[in-house]
Each structure stands twice: as structure tokens, then as C-alpha cells.
Amino acid sequence: AQSVSQHNHHVILSEAASLELGCNYSYGGTVNLFWYVQYPGQHLQLLLKYFSGDPLVKGIKGFEAEFIKSKFSFNLRKPSVQWSDTAEYFCAVNRLSGGYNKLIFGAGTRLAVHP
Amino acid sequence: DTEVTQTPKHLVMGMTNKKSLKCEQHMGHRAMYWYKQKAKKPPELMFVYSYEKLSINESVPSRFSPECPNSSLLNLHLHALQPEDSALYLCASSSPRGTWGTRPSSYEQYFGPGTRLTVT
């Protein structure tokens, strides 16, 4: 069965530290990959996405992610986190099937950034 | 306009009540989704509508009844719910294959803020 694994459930960092959140998926076909963020009390927002082309994708708020096909990975990075990055981060894989797409989410990583 | 709106924001209902959740988007998307999200968990897909037709039902109990009256609206009718159904219910929309005659630019799903449902 297709699955998405996020290795870190809880991450605690100080401001200005670098961030890397791991994401691996288990599907061999064509996939679209996403990172969503959910700030406390807010709705899911798209951080970045990968469909094809350059495997290094840049998103909003200084985030980037690298798609490594051979490792089935799509890790999220940010060189210097801010307190406002405190949120839940979800990796998701999209399968195209028929006239719809189906998103499968990882379990999420809760990031806490301390001033 | 990349907004998906959901009403109400909060809903408290008894197990014998009948209520409905509403979702609306005006992005011209032809695929709409209902998700359920429990606390500290990822969203779980419930239903997918594509071109106003139910495409996926992820084995959701019949006490949840979706409806897509038109391409902009999605409802979730609730009846005889259980306390364990308390959760955040999220609506999302996307372009299933792109708009008519154009190459699809993206397939990401746009999420609404959700309805926080409490069943007492």
C-alpha cells in the first residue's frame, strides 16, 4: 500500500537554527509531492510542490525541498528558522487516477521554535 | 481568489441531531474533497467529488452523507453521529485535470479552514 513516512514527529529548535524534515514515500509510479503547513489554529497551507523538472523546489517563507527519486525522498529544509515557523508540517503524495487526485499525508512533524 | 470557505466554523450537536456542513469555492475547480482530521493527526480522506459526481468514498459510515449540488458547493450531511466523530472536518478543492482546453498548471489541493465538530 502506498504510504508516506515522516521520520520526526517532534522537532524543537532555537531561532536561526537550520531545519531539515524527512519524508519518504512508497510508490513507484509517477507522483506529485507536497509539503503543507498548519499553523496553530489555522488551516492547511501549501508550502511547496514538486511535479517534474528541477528536483530542488523553492516554496514560500524561505522553505525548499529536494526530490531524490532514487531514495523516494522529499525532505524539507530551511536554513534559518524563526519563531513564526512553529507549526505542524505534513508531507503528502498525490496519485492521479481517473478524474481526480488523491492525497496521502504523512503523520506530520510538530515543529517548535524557541526564541 | 484561491479561497475555500467553510461554514460553520464550530458546530456542537447531539447524537440524534441532523446538521450539515457547507463548503464553497469559486476557483473553477471541478474536484472537491472532504477530509476528517483528529487532533495531532493528518487529514484523512473521506470523499472525493469529480465533476459533481462522487468518485471516492473511503468506506465512510452512512451517517455521513455528502452532496455536491453544483461545481462550487459541497455539503456534508450529518445524522446520528457518535462522540468519536468529533473532529475537524476539512474541505478542499483542486483542478482534476485542469480547466477546459488548457494544460493543467497544478494539482494541489486548496484547503478551507475547517469546521470543528463536537458530538455530545
PDB file of C-alpha atoms in Angstrom:
ATOM      1  CA  ALA A   1       0.000   0.000   0.000  1.00  0.00           C
ATOM      2  CA  GLN A   2       1.119   3.492  -0.724  1.00  0.00           C
ATOM      3  CA  SER A   3       2.395   5.306   2.358  1.00  0.00           C
ATOM      4  CA  VAL A   4       4.196   8.451   3.385  1.00  0.00           C
ATOM      5  CA  SER A   5       6.639   8.386   6.283  1.00  0.00           C
ATOM      6  CA  GLN A   6       7.794  11.389   8.228  1.00  0.00           C
ATOM      7  CA  HIS A   7      10.660  10.419  10.460  1.00  0.00           C
ATOM      8  CA  ASN A   8      10.479  13.159  13.042  1.00  0.00           C
ATOM      9  CA  HIS A   9       7.277  13.552  14.977  1.00  0.00           C
ATOM     10  CA  HIS A  10       8.534  16.359  17.183  1.00  0.00           C
ATOM     11  CA  VAL A  11      11.341  18.792  16.472  1.00  0.00           C
ATOM     12  CA  ILE A  12      12.482  21.545  18.807  1.00  0.00           C
ATOM     13  CA  LEU A  13      14.868  24.207  17.542  1.00  0.00           C
ATOM     14  CA  SER A  14      16.172  27.576  18.551  1.00  0.00           C
ATOM     15  CA  GLU A  15      15.713  30.549  16.272  1.00  0.00           C
ATOM     16  CA  ALA A  16      18.289  30.769  13.474  1.00  0.00           C
ATOM     17  CA  ALA A  17      18.942  27.022  13.565  1.00  0.00           C
ATOM     18  CA  SER A  18      18.730  25.088  10.322  1.00  0.00           C
ATOM     19  CA  LEU A  19      15.829  22.747   9.691  1.00  0.00           C
ATOM     20  CA  GLU A  20      15.511  19.513   7.794  1.00  0.00           C
ATOM     21  CA  LEU A  21      12.379  17.378   7.978  1.00  0.00           C
ATOM     22  CA  GLY A  22      12.470  13.968   6.404  1.00  0.00           C
ATOM     23  CA  CYS A  23       9.801  12.490   4.157  1.00  0.00           C
ATOM     24  CA  ASN A  24       9.826   9.166   2.330  1.00  0.00           C
ATOM     25  CA  TYR A  25       7.102   7.648   0.224  1.00  0.00           C
ATOM     26  CA  SER A  26       6.496   4.155  -1.019  1.00  0.00           C
ATOM     27  CA  TYR A  27       5.090   4.402  -4.502  1.00  0.00           C
ATOM     28  CA  GLY A  28       6.963   3.580  -7.678  1.00  0.00           C
ATOM     29  CA  GLY A  29       4.810   5.348 -10.218  1.00  0.00           C
ATOM     30  CA  THR A  30       4.558   8.990 -11.113  1.00  0.00           C
ATOM     31  CA  VAL A  31       3.929  11.073  -8.049  1.00  0.00           C
ATOM     32  CA  ASN A  32       3.375  14.660  -7.206  1.00  0.00           C
ATOM     33  CA  LEU A  33       4.841  15.690  -3.877  1.00  0.00           C
ATOM     34  CA  PHE A  34       3.799  18.398  -1.466  1.00  0.00           C
ATOM     35  CA  TRP A  35       4.606  19.940   1.836  1.00  0.00           C
ATOM     36  CA  TYR A  36       1.728  21.546   3.710  1.00  0.00           C
ATOM     37  CA  VAL A  37       1.954  23.584   6.887  1.00  0.00           C
ATOM     38  CA  GLN A  38      -0.687  24.046   9.557  1.00  0.00           C
ATOM     39  CA  TYR A  39      -0.033  26.942  11.920  1.00  0.00           C
ATOM     40  CA  PRO A  40      -1.752  26.777  15.308  1.00  0.00           C
ATOM     41  CA  GLY A  41      -5.456  27.367  14.820  1.00  0.00           C
ATOM     42  CA  GLN A  42      -5.124  27.894  11.089  1.00  0.00           C
ATOM     43  CA  HIS A  43      -5.913  25.872   8.012  1.00  0.00           C
ATOM     44  CA  LEU A  44      -3.576  23.823   5.876  1.00  0.00           C
ATOM     45  CA  GLN A  45      -1.445  25.913   3.555  1.00  0.00           C
ATOM     46  CA  LEU A  46       0.715  24.733   0.713  1.00  0.00           C
ATOM     47  CA  LEU A  47       4.430  25.373   1.315  1.00  0.00           C
ATOM     48  CA  LEU A  48       5.751  23.919  -1.901  1.00  0.00           C
ATOM     49  CA  LYS A  49       5.161  21.246  -4.500  1.00  0.00           C
ATOM     50  CA  TYR A  50       7.062  19.068  -6.942  1.00  0.00           C
ATOM     51  CA  PHE A  51       5.593  17.804 -10.198  1.00  0.00           C
ATOM     52  CA  SER A  52       8.554  17.496 -12.547  1.00  0.00           C
ATOM     53  CA  GLY A  53      11.748  19.246 -13.613  1.00  0.00           C
ATOM     54  CA  ASP A  54      14.289  20.670 -11.209  1.00  0.00           C
ATOM     55  CA  PRO A  55      14.282  18.382  -8.157  1.00  0.00           C
ATOM     56  CA  LEU A  56      15.129  21.296  -5.892  1.00  0.00           C
ATOM     57  CA  VAL A  57      11.969  23.284  -5.383  1.00  0.00           C
ATOM     58  CA  LYS A  58      11.570  26.528  -3.559  1.00  0.00           C
ATOM     59  CA  GLY A  59       8.445  27.435  -1.674  1.00  0.00           C
ATOM     60  CA  ILE A  60       7.094  30.231   0.392  1.00  0.00           C
ATOM     61  CA  LYS A  61       8.679  31.689   3.530  1.00  0.00           C
ATOM     62  CA  GLY A  62      12.188  30.537   2.638  1.00  0.00           C
ATOM     63  CA  PHE A  63      11.431  26.815   2.563  1.00  0.00           C
ATOM     64  CA  GLU A  64      12.815  24.453  -0.033  1.00  0.00           C
ATOM     65  CA  ALA A  65      12.658  20.736  -0.660  1.00  0.00           C
ATOM     66  CA  GLU A  66      14.683  18.277  -2.665  1.00  0.00           C
ATOM     67  CA  PHE A  67      13.191  15.361  -4.532  1.00  0.00           C
ATOM     68  CA  ILE A  68      15.576  12.401  -4.676  1.00  0.00           C
ATOM     69  CA  LYS A  69      13.894   9.795  -6.821  1.00  0.00           C
ATOM     70  CA  SER A  70      16.369   7.025  -6.036  1.00  0.00           C
ATOM     71  CA  LYS A  71      15.699   7.440  -2.334  1.00  0.00           C
ATOM     72  CA  PHE A  72      11.941   8.046  -2.660  1.00  0.00           C
ATOM     73  CA  SER A  73      12.509  11.107  -0.524  1.00  0.00           C
ATOM     74  CA  PHE A  74      11.283  14.684  -0.465  1.00  0.00           C
ATOM     75  CA  ASN A  75      12.933  16.376   2.501  1.00  0.00           C
ATOM     76  CA  LEU A  76      12.003  19.879   3.593  1.00  0.00           C
ATOM     77  CA  ARG A  77      14.698  22.384   4.519  1.00  0.00           C
ATOM     78  CA  LYS A  78      15.081  25.911   5.787  1.00  0.00           C
ATOM     79  CA  PRO A  79      18.492  27.446   6.515  1.00  0.00           C
ATOM     80  CA  SER A  80      17.372  29.594   9.443  1.00  0.00           C
ATOM     81  CA  VAL A  81      14.075  29.086  11.264  1.00  0.00           C
ATOM     82  CA  GLN A  82      12.051  31.746  13.003  1.00  0.00           C
ATOM     83  CA  TRP A  83       9.707  31.574  15.954  1.00  0.00           C
ATOM     84  CA  SER A  84       6.827  32.074  13.497  1.00  0.00           C
ATOM     85  CA  ASP A  85       7.691  28.758  11.841  1.00  0.00           C
ATOM     86  CA  THR A  86       6.250  26.934  14.830  1.00  0.00           C
ATOM     87  CA  ALA A  87       3.611  24.721  13.231  1.00  0.00           C
ATOM     88  CA  GLU A  88       2.733  21.216  12.107  1.00  0.00           C
ATOM     89  CA  TYR A  89       4.282  20.166   8.798  1.00  0.00           C
ATOM     90  CA  PHE A  90       2.759  17.493   6.595  1.00  0.00           C
ATOM     91  CA  CYS A  91       4.362  15.784   3.645  1.00  0.00           C
ATOM     92  CA  ALA A  92       1.874  14.477   1.087  1.00  0.00           C
ATOM     93  CA  VAL A  93       1.949  12.376  -2.049  1.00  0.00           C
ATOM     94  CA  ASN A  94      -0.586  12.715  -4.795  1.00  0.00           C
ATOM     95  CA  ARG A  95      -1.695   9.930  -7.083  1.00  0.00           C
ATOM     96  CA  LEU A  96      -3.502  10.791 -10.268  1.00  0.00           C
ATOM     97  CA  SER A  97      -6.301   8.368 -11.007  1.00  0.00           C
ATOM     98  CA  GLY A  98      -9.174   8.963 -13.348  1.00  0.00           C
ATOM     99  CA  GLY A  99     -10.650  12.404 -12.953  1.00  0.00           C
ATOM    100  CA  TYR A 100      -9.364  13.137  -9.501  1.00  0.00           C
ATOM    101  CA  ASN A 101      -6.246  13.176  -7.423  1.00  0.00           C
ATOM    102  CA  LYS A 102      -5.861  11.516  -4.057  1.00  0.00           C
ATOM    103  CA  LEU A 103      -3.578  12.991  -1.441  1.00  0.00           C
ATOM    104  CA  ILE A 104      -1.965  10.738   1.109  1.00  0.00           C
ATOM    105  CA  PHE A 105      -0.487  12.549   4.084  1.00  0.00           C
ATOM    106  CA  GLY A 106       2.347  11.610   6.353  1.00  0.00           C
ATOM    107  CA  ALA A 107       1.755  11.615  10.102  1.00  0.00           C
ATOM    108  CA  GLY A 108       3.111  15.140  10.428  1.00  0.00           C
ATOM    109  CA  THR A 109       6.017  16.760  12.244  1.00  0.00           C
ATOM    110  CA  ARG A 110       5.349  19.206  15.006  1.00  0.00           C
ATOM    111  CA  LEU A 111       7.995  21.939  14.982  1.00  0.00           C
ATOM    112  CA  ALA A 112       8.532  24.189  17.975  1.00  0.00           C
ATOM    113  CA  VAL A 113      10.938  27.099  17.558  1.00  0.00           C
ATOM    114  CA  HIS A 114      12.124  28.807  20.713  1.00  0.00           C
ATOM    115  CA  PRO A 115      13.223  32.458  20.671  1.00  0.00           C
TER     116      PRO A 115
ATOM    117  CA  ASP B   1      -9.289  34.088  -5.488  1.00  0.00           C
ATOM    118  CA  THR B   2      -7.717  30.971  -4.007  1.00  0.00           C
ATOM    119  CA  GLU B   3     -10.089  30.669  -1.117  1.00  0.00           C
ATOM    120  CA  VAL B   4     -12.176  27.777   0.065  1.00  0.00           C
ATOM    121  CA  THR B   5     -14.760  28.782   2.624  1.00  0.00           C
ATOM    122  CA  GLN B   6     -16.469  26.545   5.137  1.00  0.00           C
ATOM    123  CA  THR B   7     -19.414  27.101   7.415  1.00  0.00           C
ATOM    124  CA  PRO B   8     -19.968  26.889  10.268  1.00  0.00           C
ATOM    125  CA  LYS B   9     -16.595  27.292  11.978  1.00  0.00           C
ATOM    126  CA  HIS B  10     -17.768  25.409  15.028  1.00  0.00           C
ATOM    127  CA  LEU B  11     -20.646  23.002  15.493  1.00  0.00           C
ATOM    128  CA  VAL B  12     -21.869  21.205  18.570  1.00  0.00           C
ATOM    129  CA  MET B  13     -24.526  18.595  18.008  1.00  0.00           C
ATOM    130  CA  GLY B  14     -26.209  15.793  19.880  1.00  0.00           C
ATOM    131  CA  MET B  15     -26.198  12.239  18.677  1.00  0.00           C
ATOM    132  CA  THR B  16     -29.791  12.473  17.470  1.00  0.00           C
ATOM    133  CA  ASN B  17     -29.380  15.752  15.601  1.00  0.00           C
ATOM    134  CA  LYS B  18     -29.213  16.335  11.875  1.00  0.00           C
ATOM    135  CA  LYS B  19     -26.841  19.028  10.695  1.00  0.00           C
ATOM    136  CA  SER B  20     -24.948  19.983   7.563  1.00  0.00           C
ATOM    137  CA  LEU B  21     -21.504  21.330   6.831  1.00  0.00           C
ATOM    138  CA  LYS B  22     -21.007  23.581   3.831  1.00  0.00           C
ATOM    139  CA  CYS B  23     -18.050  24.269   1.612  1.00  0.00           C
ATOM    140  CA  GLU B  24     -17.726  26.728  -1.259  1.00  0.00           C
ATOM    141  CA  GLN B  25     -15.042  27.591  -3.781  1.00  0.00           C
ATOM    142  CA  HIS B  26     -15.014  29.953  -6.748  1.00  0.00           C
ATOM    143  CA  MET B  27     -11.780  28.914  -8.388  1.00  0.00           C
ATOM    144  CA  GLY B  28     -13.471  26.895 -11.117  1.00  0.00           C
ATOM    145  CA  HIS B  29     -12.173  23.685  -9.603  1.00  0.00           C
ATOM    146  CA  ARG B  30     -14.064  20.561 -10.598  1.00  0.00           C
ATOM    147  CA  ALA B  31     -12.805  18.272  -7.846  1.00  0.00           C
ATOM    148  CA  MET B  32     -13.828  18.710  -4.230  1.00  0.00           C
ATOM    149  CA  TYR B  33     -12.934  16.729  -1.153  1.00  0.00           C
ATOM    150  CA  TRP B  34     -13.964  16.077   2.417  1.00  0.00           C
ATOM    151  CA  TYR B  35     -11.341  15.181   4.990  1.00  0.00           C
ATOM    152  CA  LYS B  36     -11.549  14.365   8.664  1.00  0.00           C
ATOM    153  CA  GLN B  37      -8.714  15.446  10.953  1.00  0.00           C
ATOM    154  CA  LYS B  38      -8.432  14.292  14.539  1.00  0.00           C
ATOM    155  CA  ALA B  39      -6.194  16.176  16.942  1.00  0.00           C
ATOM    156  CA  LYS B  40      -2.468  15.774  16.256  1.00  0.00           C
ATOM    157  CA  LYS B  41      -3.200  13.545  13.248  1.00  0.00           C
ATOM    158  CA  PRO B  42      -3.007  14.112   9.495  1.00  0.00           C
ATOM    159  CA  PRO B  43      -6.141  14.677   7.451  1.00  0.00           C
ATOM    160  CA  GLU B  44      -7.863  11.508   6.314  1.00  0.00           C
ATOM    161  CA  LEU B  45      -9.740  11.472   3.049  1.00  0.00           C
ATOM    162  CA  MET B  46     -13.460  10.778   3.272  1.00  0.00           C
ATOM    163  CA  PHE B  47     -14.989  11.636  -0.096  1.00  0.00           C
ATOM    164  CA  VAL B  48     -13.962  12.920  -3.490  1.00  0.00           C
ATOM    165  CA  TYR B  49     -16.284  14.555  -6.000  1.00  0.00           C
ATOM    166  CA  SER B  50     -15.139  14.996  -9.557  1.00  0.00           C
ATOM    167  CA  TYR B  51     -17.325  16.968 -11.958  1.00  0.00           C
ATOM    168  CA  GLU B  52     -20.098  16.860  -9.358  1.00  0.00           C
ATOM    169  CA  LYS B  53     -20.076  13.067  -9.214  1.00  0.00           C
ATOM    170  CA  LEU B  54     -18.971  11.039  -6.249  1.00  0.00           C
ATOM    171  CA  SER B  55     -15.681   9.416  -7.261  1.00  0.00           C
ATOM    172  CA  ILE B  56     -14.331   8.102  -3.984  1.00  0.00           C
ATOM    173  CA  ASN B  57     -15.983   7.044  -0.761  1.00  0.00           C
ATOM    174  CA  GLU B  58     -13.291   5.867   1.613  1.00  0.00           C
ATOM    175  CA  SER B  59     -15.622   3.423   3.384  1.00  0.00           C
ATOM    176  CA  VAL B  60     -17.191   6.230   5.368  1.00  0.00           C
ATOM    177  CA  PRO B  61     -20.176   5.286   7.581  1.00  0.00           C
ATOM    178  CA  SER B  62     -23.563   6.169   6.141  1.00  0.00           C
ATOM    179  CA  ARG B  63     -24.218   8.656   8.935  1.00  0.00           C
ATOM    180  CA  PHE B  64     -22.065  10.964   6.794  1.00  0.00           C
ATOM    181  CA  SER B  65     -23.781  11.841   3.530  1.00  0.00           C
ATOM    182  CA  PRO B  66     -22.020  14.079   1.001  1.00  0.00           C
ATOM    183  CA  GLU B  67     -23.733  16.159  -1.619  1.00  0.00           C
ATOM    184  CA  CYS B  68     -22.423  18.278  -4.460  1.00  0.00           C
ATOM    185  CA  PRO B  69     -25.289  20.493  -5.696  1.00  0.00           C
ATOM    186  CA  ASN B  70     -23.096  22.302  -8.215  1.00  0.00           C
ATOM    187  CA  SER B  71     -19.470  22.783  -9.132  1.00  0.00           C
ATOM    188  CA  SER B  72     -18.896  25.411  -6.442  1.00  0.00           C
ATOM    189  CA  LEU B  73     -20.637  23.832  -3.492  1.00  0.00           C
ATOM    190  CA  LEU B  74     -20.066  20.769  -1.389  1.00  0.00           C
ATOM    191  CA  ASN B  75     -22.154  19.716   1.568  1.00  0.00           C
ATOM    192  CA  LEU B  76     -21.707  17.080   4.228  1.00  0.00           C
ATOM    193  CA  HIS B  77     -24.937  15.990   5.878  1.00  0.00           C
ATOM    194  CA  LEU B  78     -24.601  14.576   9.362  1.00  0.00           C
ATOM    195  CA  HIS B  79     -27.084  12.347  11.142  1.00  0.00           C
ATOM    196  CA  ALA B  80     -26.898  10.163  14.233  1.00  0.00           C
ATOM    197  CA  LEU B  81     -23.223  10.835  14.804  1.00  0.00           C
ATOM    198  CA  GLN B  82     -21.151   9.324  17.585  1.00  0.00           C
ATOM    199  CA  PRO B  83     -18.858  11.153  20.014  1.00  0.00           C
ATOM    200  CA  GLU B  84     -15.855   9.636  18.232  1.00  0.00           C
ATOM    201  CA  ASP B  85     -16.892  11.568  15.124  1.00  0.00           C
ATOM    202  CA  SER B  86     -15.809  14.767  16.857  1.00  0.00           C
ATOM    203  CA  ALA B  87     -13.022  16.212  14.723  1.00  0.00           C
ATOM    204  CA  LEU B  88     -12.025  18.985  12.370  1.00  0.00           C
ATOM    205  CA  TYR B  89     -13.717  18.496   9.003  1.00  0.00           C
ATOM    206  CA  LEU B  90     -11.796  19.953   6.122  1.00  0.00           C
ATOM    207  CA  CYS B  91     -12.964  20.704   2.637  1.00  0.00           C
ATOM    208  CA  ALA B  92     -10.564  21.045  -0.263  1.00  0.00           C
ATOM    209  CA  SER B  93     -10.754  21.636  -3.967  1.00  0.00           C
ATOM    210  CA  SER B  94      -8.456  21.126  -6.898  1.00  0.00           C
ATOM    211  CA  SER B  95      -8.351  21.096 -10.619  1.00  0.00           C
ATOM    212  CA  PRO B  96      -8.806  17.435 -11.539  1.00  0.00           C
ATOM    213  CA  ARG B  97      -7.161  17.648 -14.898  1.00  0.00           C
ATOM    214  CA  GLY B  98      -7.007  21.332 -15.473  1.00  0.00           C
ATOM    215  CA  THR B  99      -9.590  23.664 -16.823  1.00  0.00           C
ATOM    216  CA  TRP B 100     -11.237  23.012 -20.140  1.00  0.00           C
ATOM    217  CA  GLY B 101      -8.884  23.262 -23.052  1.00  0.00           C
ATOM    218  CA  THR B 102      -5.870  24.296 -21.014  1.00  0.00           C
ATOM    219  CA  ARG B 103      -2.883  22.448 -19.748  1.00  0.00           C
ATOM    220  CA  PRO B 104      -3.274  21.853 -16.035  1.00  0.00           C
ATOM    221  CA  SER B 105      -0.947  24.098 -14.139  1.00  0.00           C
ATOM    222  CA  SER B 106      -1.147  22.309 -10.865  1.00  0.00           C
ATOM    223  CA  TYR B 107      -2.964  19.659  -8.982  1.00  0.00           C
ATOM    224  CA  GLU B 108      -2.515  20.935  -5.485  1.00  0.00           C
ATOM    225  CA  GLN B 109      -5.497  20.950  -3.234  1.00  0.00           C
ATOM    226  CA  TYR B 110      -6.633  24.159  -1.622  1.00  0.00           C
ATOM    227  CA  PHE B 111      -7.982  23.663   1.854  1.00  0.00           C
ATOM    228  CA  GLY B 112     -10.649  25.518   3.738  1.00  0.00           C
ATOM    229  CA  PRO B 113     -10.300  26.455   7.406  1.00  0.00           C
ATOM    230  CA  GLY B 114     -12.437  23.553   8.525  1.00  0.00           C
ATOM    231  CA  THR B 115     -15.445  23.043  10.753  1.00  0.00           C
ATOM    232  CA  ARG B 116     -14.653  21.929  14.267  1.00  0.00           C
ATOM    233  CA  LEU B 117     -17.378  19.439  15.137  1.00  0.00           C
ATOM    234  CA  THR B 118     -18.175  18.273  18.638  1.00  0.00           C
ATOM    235  CA  VAL B 119     -20.690  15.473  19.119  1.00  0.00           C
ATOM    236  CA  THR B 120     -22.153  15.257  22.603  1.00  0.00           C
TER     237      THR B 120
END
